[in-house]
Tab-separated table of C-alpha atoms in Angstrom:
chain	number	residue	atom	x	y	z
A	1	MET	CA	-16.375	117.279	48.680
A	2	ALA	CA	-12.720	116.844	49.720
A	3	ALA	CA	-11.409	118.728	52.748
A	4	ALA	CA	-9.706	122.038	52.065
A	5	GLU	CA	-5.905	121.977	51.935
A	6	ARG	CA	-3.753	124.347	53.921
A	7	PHE	CA	-1.407	126.966	52.495
A	8	GLY	CA	-0.083	129.031	55.350
A	9	PRO	CA	-2.978	130.878	57.023
A	10	PHE	CA	-5.318	130.015	54.150
A	11	GLU	CA	-7.422	127.042	53.117
A	12	LEU	CA	-7.369	126.090	49.438
A	13	VAL	CA	-10.932	124.980	48.778
A	14	CYS	CA	-10.676	123.988	45.125
A	15	ARG	CA	-8.515	124.609	42.086
A	16	LEU	CA	-10.038	127.110	39.648
A	17	ALA	CA	-7.434	127.281	36.884
A	18	GLU	CA	-3.958	126.040	36.051
A	19	GLY	CA	-1.472	128.237	34.206
A	20	GLY	CA	2.077	127.782	33.043
A	21	MET	CA	3.611	129.511	36.066
A	22	ALA	CA	0.778	129.782	38.597
A	23	THR	CA	-2.354	128.065	39.872
A	24	THR	CA	-5.531	129.911	40.806
A	25	TRP	CA	-7.437	128.625	43.820
A	26	LEU	CA	-10.721	129.359	45.519
A	27	ALA	CA	-9.531	130.029	49.070
A	28	ARG	CA	-10.598	131.300	52.454
A	29	ARG	CA	-8.787	132.291	55.619
A	30	HIS	CA	-8.301	129.333	57.965
A	31	GLY	CA	-11.180	129.326	60.417
A	32	ASP	CA	-13.495	131.487	58.292
A	33	THR	CA	-16.974	130.156	57.642
A	34	PRO	CA	-18.105	129.320	54.085
A	35	GLY	CA	-19.223	132.402	52.218
A	36	ARG	CA	-15.996	134.383	52.731
A	37	GLU	CA	-14.076	132.948	49.788
A	38	PHE	CA	-11.591	134.792	47.603
A	39	VAL	CA	-9.210	133.877	44.790
A	40	LEU	CA	-5.608	133.090	45.634
A	41	LYS	CA	-3.076	132.985	42.813
A	42	ARG	CA	-0.039	130.939	43.741
A	43	VAL	CA	3.215	130.585	41.814
A	44	HIS	CA	4.142	126.951	41.222
A	45	PRO	CA	6.694	125.919	43.873
A	46	ARG	CA	9.254	125.011	41.208
A	47	TYR	CA	9.284	128.645	40.008
A	48	ALA	CA	9.151	130.282	43.434
A	49	SER	CA	12.917	130.897	43.555
A	50	HIS	CA	13.259	131.928	39.919
A	51	VAL	CA	14.098	135.638	39.842
A	52	GLU	CA	12.385	136.471	36.546
A	53	ALA	CA	9.236	134.542	37.410
A	54	ARG	CA	8.995	136.199	40.836
A	55	GLU	CA	9.543	139.659	39.371
A	56	SER	CA	6.820	139.110	36.763
A	57	PHE	CA	4.423	137.973	39.476
A	58	LEU	CA	5.243	140.911	41.755
A	59	GLU	CA	4.790	143.361	38.897
A	60	GLU	CA	1.315	141.931	38.329
A	61	SER	CA	0.663	142.559	42.016
A	62	ARG	CA	1.904	146.151	41.820
A	63	VAL	CA	-0.418	146.833	38.899
A	64	SER	CA	-3.415	144.987	40.334
A	65	THR	CA	-3.361	146.776	43.675
A	66	LEU	CA	-3.633	150.124	41.869
A	67	LEU	CA	-6.855	149.128	40.124
A	68	ASP	CA	-10.006	150.099	41.994
A	69	HIS	CA	-12.933	150.135	39.562
A	70	PRO	CA	-16.232	148.211	39.423
A	71	ASN	CA	-15.265	146.684	36.076
A	72	ILE	CA	-11.836	145.439	37.201
A	73	VAL	CA	-11.085	142.608	39.625
A	74	ARG	CA	-9.617	143.954	42.885
A	75	ALA	CA	-6.439	142.570	44.442
A	76	LEU	CA	-4.428	142.931	47.631
A	77	PRO	CA	-0.616	143.223	47.813
A	78	ALA	CA	1.254	140.006	47.091
A	79	GLY	CA	3.076	138.145	49.817
A	80	THR	CA	5.142	135.015	50.335
A	81	ILE	CA	4.422	131.869	52.313
A	82	SER	CA	7.512	129.764	52.998
A	83	GLY	CA	9.177	131.637	50.144
A	84	GLU	CA	6.326	130.984	47.674
A	85	PRO	CA	4.644	134.114	46.225
A	86	TYR	CA	0.846	134.452	46.370
A	87	LEU	CA	-1.687	137.100	45.326
A	88	PRO	CA	-5.196	137.441	46.856
A	89	MET	CA	-7.917	138.684	44.471
A	90	ASP	CA	-11.672	139.106	44.286
A	91	PHE	CA	-13.680	136.000	43.506
A	92	VAL	CA	-16.142	136.491	40.647
A	93	TRP	CA	-18.992	134.007	41.045
A	94	GLY	CA	-19.882	133.242	37.450
A	95	GLY	CA	-17.754	132.428	34.425
A	96	ASP	CA	-15.590	133.982	31.767
A	97	LEU	CA	-17.001	135.338	28.527
A	98	ARG	CA	-15.574	132.441	26.512
A	99	SER	CA	-17.504	129.927	28.648
A	100	VAL	CA	-20.716	131.939	28.368
A	101	HIS	CA	-20.386	132.299	24.590
A	102	ARG	CA	-19.615	128.599	24.172
A	103	ALA	CA	-22.529	127.516	26.371
A	104	CYS	CA	-24.890	129.685	24.354
A	105	ALA	CA	-23.639	128.192	21.082
A	106	LEU	CA	-24.022	124.649	22.423
A	107	SER	CA	-27.634	125.443	23.267
A	108	GLY	CA	-28.225	126.322	19.608
A	109	ARG	CA	-28.632	130.041	20.243
A	110	ARG	CA	-26.764	133.288	19.637
A	111	LEU	CA	-26.041	135.816	22.329
A	112	PRO	CA	-28.426	138.765	21.967
A	113	LEU	CA	-26.778	141.811	20.383
A	114	GLY	CA	-27.890	143.955	23.292
A	115	PHE	CA	-26.188	141.596	25.751
A	116	SER	CA	-22.926	141.579	23.766
A	117	VAL	CA	-22.875	145.356	23.416
A	118	ALA	CA	-23.676	145.883	27.122
A	119	VAL	CA	-20.833	143.563	28.179
A	120	VAL	CA	-18.279	145.227	25.898
A	121	GLU	CA	-19.472	148.644	27.047
A	122	GLN	CA	-18.671	147.726	30.663
A	123	VAL	CA	-15.252	146.345	29.684
A	124	ALA	CA	-14.532	149.616	27.877
A	125	ARG	CA	-15.394	151.569	31.034
A	126	GLY	CA	-12.890	149.560	33.054
A	127	MET	CA	-10.238	149.862	30.349
A	128	ALA	CA	-10.704	153.635	30.116
A	129	TRP	CA	-10.204	153.993	33.865
A	130	ALA	CA	-7.000	151.912	33.778
A	131	HIS	CA	-5.672	153.838	30.780
A	132	ARG	CA	-6.157	157.160	32.640
A	133	LEU	CA	-4.529	156.000	35.873
A	134	THR	CA	-1.861	158.330	37.270
A	135	ASP	CA	0.774	158.105	39.984
A	136	GLU	CA	0.804	160.106	43.215
A	137	HIS	CA	2.246	163.073	41.309
A	138	GLY	CA	-0.528	163.073	38.718
A	139	GLN	CA	1.669	161.632	35.977
A	140	PRO	CA	-0.016	159.087	33.649
A	141	LEU	CA	1.151	155.523	34.216
A	142	GLY	CA	0.432	154.523	30.612
A	143	LEU	CA	-1.133	151.153	31.466
A	144	VAL	CA	-2.051	148.888	28.562
A	145	HIS	CA	-3.609	145.486	29.281
A	146	ARG	CA	-2.324	143.789	26.078
A	147	ASP	CA	-4.455	140.665	26.568
A	148	ILE	CA	-8.091	141.772	26.280
A	149	SER	CA	-9.829	138.538	25.231
A	150	PRO	CA	-12.887	136.452	26.241
A	151	PRO	CA	-11.051	134.371	28.905
A	152	ASN	CA	-10.019	137.597	30.645
A	153	ILE	CA	-13.535	139.039	30.860
A	154	MET	CA	-15.507	137.680	33.818
A	155	LEU	CA	-19.307	137.744	33.993
A	156	GLY	CA	-20.819	137.386	37.432
A	157	PHE	CA	-24.130	135.834	38.355
A	158	ASP	CA	-24.907	139.254	39.808
A	159	GLY	CA	-24.566	140.740	36.312
A	160	GLY	CA	-21.205	142.347	36.981
A	161	VAL	CA	-18.596	142.524	34.199
A	162	ARG	CA	-14.955	142.659	35.208
A	163	ILE	CA	-11.534	142.471	33.566
A	164	VAL	CA	-8.980	140.032	34.994
A	165	ASP	CA	-5.371	139.004	34.440
A	166	PHE	CA	-3.154	142.041	34.373
A	167	GLY	CA	-0.184	139.681	34.371
A	168	ILE	CA	1.380	141.083	31.181
A	169	VAL	CA	0.598	144.750	31.828
A	170	ARG	CA	3.698	146.834	32.359
A	171	LEU	CA	3.971	149.966	34.449
A	172	ASN	CA	5.451	152.569	32.124
A	173	PRO	CA	7.593	155.120	33.946
A	174	ASP	CA	7.663	157.412	30.899
A	175	ALA	CA	3.868	157.178	30.497
A	176	ALA	CA	4.111	157.223	26.730
A	177	THR	CA	3.949	153.582	25.717
A	178	VAL	CA	4.703	150.096	26.960
A	179	ARG	CA	7.965	148.412	26.074
A	180	THR	CA	8.594	147.576	22.464
A	181	GLY	CA	9.716	144.214	21.142
A	182	GLN	CA	7.600	142.207	23.585
A	183	LEU	CA	5.078	140.014	21.805
A	184	LYS	CA	2.773	138.926	24.618
A	185	GLY	CA	-0.916	138.141	24.598
A	186	LYS	CA	-3.200	135.877	22.567
A	187	PHE	CA	-2.464	136.110	18.844
A	188	GLY	CA	-6.108	136.105	17.791
A	189	TYR	CA	-6.798	139.220	19.872
A	190	MET	CA	-3.723	141.354	19.221
A	191	SER	CA	-3.694	144.721	17.491
A	192	PRO	CA	-1.695	145.351	14.294
A	193	GLU	CA	0.887	147.395	16.185
A	194	GLN	CA	1.163	144.628	18.768
A	195	VAL	CA	2.000	141.851	16.288
A	196	LEU	CA	4.508	144.173	14.618
A	197	GLY	CA	6.273	144.751	17.930
A	198	LEU	CA	5.626	148.495	17.857
A	199	GLU	CA	4.980	150.844	20.749
A	200	LEU	CA	1.524	150.520	22.292
A	201	ASP	CA	-0.970	152.769	23.992
A	202	GLY	CA	-4.580	152.346	25.068
A	203	ARG	CA	-5.829	152.240	21.480
A	204	SER	CA	-4.261	148.785	21.147
A	205	ASP	CA	-6.663	147.516	23.824
A	206	ILE	CA	-9.528	149.189	21.926
A	207	PHE	CA	-8.675	147.136	18.827
A	208	SER	CA	-8.567	143.937	20.896
A	209	LEU	CA	-11.946	144.751	22.396
A	210	GLY	CA	-13.248	145.343	18.870
A	211	ILE	CA	-12.281	141.774	17.986
A	212	VAL	CA	-14.228	140.522	21.013
A	213	LEU	CA	-17.305	142.544	20.007
A	214	TYR	CA	-17.102	141.397	16.368
A	215	GLU	CA	-16.960	137.743	17.377
A	216	LEU	CA	-19.781	138.028	19.913
A	217	CYS	CA	-22.049	139.715	17.379
A	218	THR	CA	-21.243	137.465	14.408
A	219	THR	CA	-20.390	134.155	16.188
A	220	ARG	CA	-17.347	133.953	13.878
A	221	ARG	CA	-13.635	134.179	14.680
A	222	LEU	CA	-12.153	137.261	13.080
A	223	PHE	CA	-8.444	136.409	12.840
A	224	ARG	CA	-7.818	132.708	12.693
A	225	ALA	CA	-5.207	130.937	10.580
A	226	GLU	CA	-3.203	127.730	10.541
A	227	SER	CA	-0.146	129.298	12.194
A	228	ASP	CA	0.785	132.233	14.410
A	229	PHE	CA	2.645	133.833	11.497
A	230	ALA	CA	-0.415	133.609	9.237
A	231	SER	CA	-2.605	135.040	12.008
A	232	ALA	CA	-0.121	137.870	12.495
A	233	GLN	CA	-0.267	138.664	8.769
A	234	GLN	CA	-4.061	138.853	8.903
A	235	ILE	CA	-4.001	141.145	11.920
A	236	ALA	CA	-1.253	143.380	10.512
A	237	ALA	CA	-3.359	143.927	7.388
A	238	ALA	CA	-6.515	144.442	9.516
A	239	ASP	CA	-8.628	143.335	6.581
A	240	VAL	CA	-11.997	143.036	8.300
A	241	GLU	CA	-15.058	141.729	6.476
A	242	PRO	CA	-18.087	143.829	7.532
A	243	PRO	CA	-20.628	141.782	9.509
A	244	SER	CA	-23.327	142.666	6.974
A	245	VAL	CA	-21.542	140.643	4.268
A	246	ALA	CA	-22.587	137.416	5.998
A	247	ASP	CA	-25.732	138.892	7.554
A	248	PRO	CA	-27.468	141.606	5.479
A	249	THR	CA	-29.793	142.312	8.429
A	250	PHE	CA	-26.921	143.336	10.706
A	251	PRO	CA	-27.607	146.822	12.168
A	252	PRO	CA	-25.618	149.345	10.091
A	253	GLU	CA	-25.027	151.719	13.014
A	254	LEU	CA	-23.508	148.944	15.117
A	255	GLU	CA	-21.438	147.772	12.157
A	256	ALA	CA	-19.976	151.272	11.785
A	257	ILE	CA	-19.007	151.282	15.473
A	258	ILE	CA	-17.306	147.900	15.159
A	259	LEU	CA	-15.396	148.773	11.987
A	260	ARG	CA	-14.033	151.995	13.464
A	261	THR	CA	-12.936	150.068	16.545
A	262	LEU	CA	-11.037	147.713	14.208
A	263	ALA	CA	-9.341	150.390	12.103
A	264	ARG	CA	-5.786	149.433	11.195
A	265	GLU	CA	-4.279	152.795	12.176
A	266	PRO	CA	-4.622	153.711	15.873
A	267	GLY	CA	-5.467	157.293	14.920
A	268	ASP	CA	-8.522	156.094	12.975
A	269	ARG	CA	-10.020	154.280	15.966
A	270	TRP	CA	-12.071	155.767	18.791
A	271	PRO	CA	-9.803	158.202	20.647
A	272	ASP	CA	-10.249	156.438	23.986
A	273	ALA	CA	-12.241	153.623	25.559
A	274	ASP	CA	-14.678	156.002	27.276
A	275	VAL	CA	-15.796	157.322	23.900
A	276	LEU	CA	-16.283	153.747	22.685
A	277	ALA	CA	-18.387	152.967	25.771
A	278	ASP	CA	-20.486	156.090	25.144
A	279	VAL	CA	-21.288	155.209	21.537
A	280	LEU	CA	-22.148	151.630	22.483
A	281	ARG	CA	-24.507	152.877	25.175
A	282	SER	CA	-26.130	155.293	22.723
A	283	TRP	CA	-26.712	152.446	20.282
A	284	ARG	CA	-28.292	150.262	22.991
A	285	LEU	CA	-30.638	153.049	24.016
A	286	SER	CA	-31.547	153.819	20.417
A	287	VAL	CA	-32.777	150.265	19.833
A	288	GLU	CA	-34.460	150.127	23.245
A	289	ASP	CA	-32.552	147.039	24.358
A	290	PRO	CA	-31.388	148.012	27.881
A	291	TRP	CA	-29.438	145.028	29.170
A	292	ASP	CA	-28.866	145.961	32.817
A	293	THR	CA	-27.032	143.878	35.429
A	294	VAL	CA	-30.203	141.998	36.369
A	295	ARG	CA	-30.747	140.700	32.831
A	296	ILE	CA	-27.052	139.961	32.300
A	297	GLY	CA	-26.873	137.970	35.535
A	298	ALA	CA	-30.026	136.019	34.705
A	299	LEU	CA	-28.630	134.924	31.327
A	300	VAL	CA	-25.273	133.939	32.840
A	301	ARG	CA	-27.054	131.806	35.472
A	302	GLU	CA	-29.146	130.190	32.758
A	303	LEU	CA	-26.107	129.343	30.639
A	304	LEU	CA	-23.799	128.204	33.476
A	305	PRO	CA	-26.028	126.226	35.864
A	306	GLU	CA	-23.201	123.937	37.014
A	307	ALA	CA	-21.061	126.855	38.207
A	308	TRP	CA	-24.074	128.235	40.065
A	309	ALA	CA	-24.790	124.892	41.748
A	310	SER	CA	-21.179	124.025	42.620
A	311	MET	CA	-20.661	127.194	44.655
A	312	ARG	CA	-23.928	126.580	46.500
A	313	GLU	CA	-22.535	123.149	47.372
A	314	ILE	CA	-19.272	124.671	48.658
A	315	ALA	CA	-20.702	127.599	50.619
A	316	GLY	CA	-24.231	126.428	51.371
A	317	PRO	CA	-27.615	126.780	49.653
A	318	GLU	CA	-28.106	130.299	51.010
A	319	TYR	CA	-24.788	131.578	49.647
A	320	PRO	CA	-25.472	135.248	48.755
A	321	GLY	CA	-22.397	135.826	46.630
A	322	PRO	CA	-18.749	136.752	47.246
A	323	VAL	CA	-17.442	139.506	49.508
A	324	SER	CA	-14.723	141.769	48.100
A	325	VAL	CA	-11.257	140.647	49.111
A	326	VAL	CA	-10.577	144.111	50.565
A	327	GLU	CA	-13.360	143.534	53.130
A	328	LEU	CA	-12.120	140.176	54.408
A	329	ASP	CA	-9.498	141.462	56.870
A	330	LEU	CA	-6.812	139.100	55.568
A	331	PRO	CA	-3.415	139.137	57.304
A	332	SER	CA	-0.867	141.491	55.762
A	333	PRO	CA	2.031	140.110	53.703
A	334	ASP	CA	4.449	141.050	56.514
A	335	GLU	CA	2.389	139.135	59.089
A	336	VAL	CA	2.197	136.094	56.842
A	337	GLU	CA	5.929	136.123	56.073
A	338	ARG	CA	6.807	136.377	59.779
A	339	GLN	CA	4.584	133.392	60.519
A	340	PHE	CA	5.737	131.343	57.500
A	341	PRO	CA	9.312	132.367	56.621
A	342	PRO	CA	11.262	130.533	53.912
A	343	GLY	CA	12.041	126.963	54.893
A	344	THR	CA	8.915	126.340	56.962
A	345	ASP	CA	6.221	123.864	55.939
A	346	PRO	CA	3.123	125.850	54.898
A	347	THR	CA	0.836	122.858	54.467
A	348	GLU	CA	-0.790	120.060	56.334
A	349	ALA	CA	-1.221	118.029	53.134
A	350	THR	CA	0.532	117.704	49.809
A	351	LEU	CA	-0.884	120.340	47.481
A	352	PHE	CA	0.510	118.855	44.281
A	353	PRO	CA	0.142	115.091	43.713
A	354	SER	CA	3.274	113.034	43.384
A	355	GLU	CA	4.041	112.298	39.738
A	356	PRO	CA	7.077	110.981	37.862
A	357	PRO	CA	9.516	113.904	37.478
A	358	THR	CA	9.642	115.559	34.090
A	359	ASP	CA	12.613	117.424	32.591
A	360	ALA	CA	10.988	120.637	33.796
A	361	ASP	CA	10.787	119.244	37.330
A	362	ARG	CA	14.451	118.217	37.288
A	363	ASP	CA	15.588	121.666	36.136
A	364	PRO	CA	12.617	124.058	36.150
A	365	VAL	CA	14.731	127.179	35.699
A	366	ALA	CA	16.316	125.779	32.553
A	367	ALA	CA	12.886	124.785	31.252
A	368	PHE	CA	11.517	128.262	31.946
A	369	MET	CA	14.442	129.941	30.178
A	370	GLU	CA	14.078	127.600	27.207
A	371	ARG	CA	10.420	128.611	26.817
A	372	GLU	CA	11.479	132.268	26.970
A	373	ARG	CA	14.122	131.630	24.294
A	374	ARG	CA	11.546	129.936	22.060
A	375	GLN	CA	9.219	132.927	22.506
A	376	ARG	CA	12.029	135.341	21.574
A	377	ARG	CA	12.962	133.234	18.533
A	378	ARG	CA	9.326	133.210	17.400
A	379	THR	CA	9.150	136.982	17.835
A	380	ALA	CA	12.382	137.410	15.850
A	381	TRP	CA	11.114	135.206	12.995
A	382	LEU	CA	7.843	137.129	12.837
A	383	ALA	CA	9.679	140.449	12.756
A	384	ALA	CA	12.049	139.156	10.058
A	385	GLY	CA	9.098	137.968	7.985
A	386	PHE	CA	7.423	141.350	8.083
A	387	VAL	CA	10.689	143.114	7.204
A	388	ALA	CA	11.128	140.784	4.224
A	389	LEU	CA	7.581	141.504	3.056
A	390	ALA	CA	8.202	145.248	3.389
A	391	VAL	CA	11.464	145.056	1.387
A	392	LEU	CA	9.728	143.014	-1.320
A	393	ALA	CA	6.932	145.567	-1.529
A	394	ILE	CA	9.438	148.425	-1.867
A	395	LEU	CA	11.342	146.588	-4.608
A	396	MET	CA	8.135	145.888	-6.545
A	397	TRP	CA	7.054	149.520	-6.177
A	398	SER	CA	10.466	150.771	-7.299
A	399	ARG	CA	10.497	148.444	-10.311
A	400	ALA	CA	7.018	149.577	-11.273
A	401	GLY	CA	8.081	153.206	-10.948
A	402	PHE	CA	10.933	152.815	-13.478
A	403	ARG	CA	8.690	151.352	-16.167
């Protein structure tokens, strides 16, 4: 394989994922032997000096460093290398839930119900812990993930289940709700109050997790339409077809759990994610289908053999699995910034291949702001559409009342 590229004191072994504002790399400290890899999230150089992009990235870091739970990916404080922000995180050797579900479908099988319930149960445990998190004075922080979806649920070859990507979480100083009017997340996994731009609390994440559970158990998308507006209408109505309609053999107790999780009104859902995890565990035990970490890991290895083999190629055939990033003794952000202040060259090779410049490359800040404006316009149109529907409903009700 190609030699690792340098980024300050780190070696970038291979690219894991590419996002709109950041790239995720498998990395290790320069000089470390294979087997001590971690994930390094790096803001694209063209956005490194953009104030809003940097602030969003640093807020993700502030949230991530507070999260210390077995079902949540750990992170260290963010730093800068030659003025470019980076965030070190745990490496999960495995794949995301979307990849696992897709691989199972391609093999002509369905994920076992016990597996799906066990995975969602573990996600609920991590969510519950994050929802209860307090500051140093014991005041609730009011964290809401807002993007609980299959790509953000990692399954390890060791059977671990962990939530990733707290990039759109917001620390809430008032601890009541997250900010209103911000439509962020994946449309197909939003809650009704989320698509309506209302205030959110942890029960919004419970609804999103209910969508994940429904789709794992039925192999069908729950809210899917030809446009974002049509999807938002479906979610706002929360008109959920019971799984037993398509499959009369679907367990009625599990169906009841799923439908309560997907209740339109937050007050009709499970009161918190811990309660949801408890009822899912009770169901698993009642049907004597105990999917522990050993069985989960074995199925993930079976379904994702290429991911298993590629890491053995990178770190050696005896690779035992990743070490937590907090145990790697990485240099502190202050040490890194002193060694690589703004203006220095952090690399020994070009990290991004030379390509013809696009409009975004010529003026990346303008391109970023234009995408933000398009997002705000889309949010405004959605809100206006729902207001129009509400006014029409009131007029029809009033007209009917006078007859």
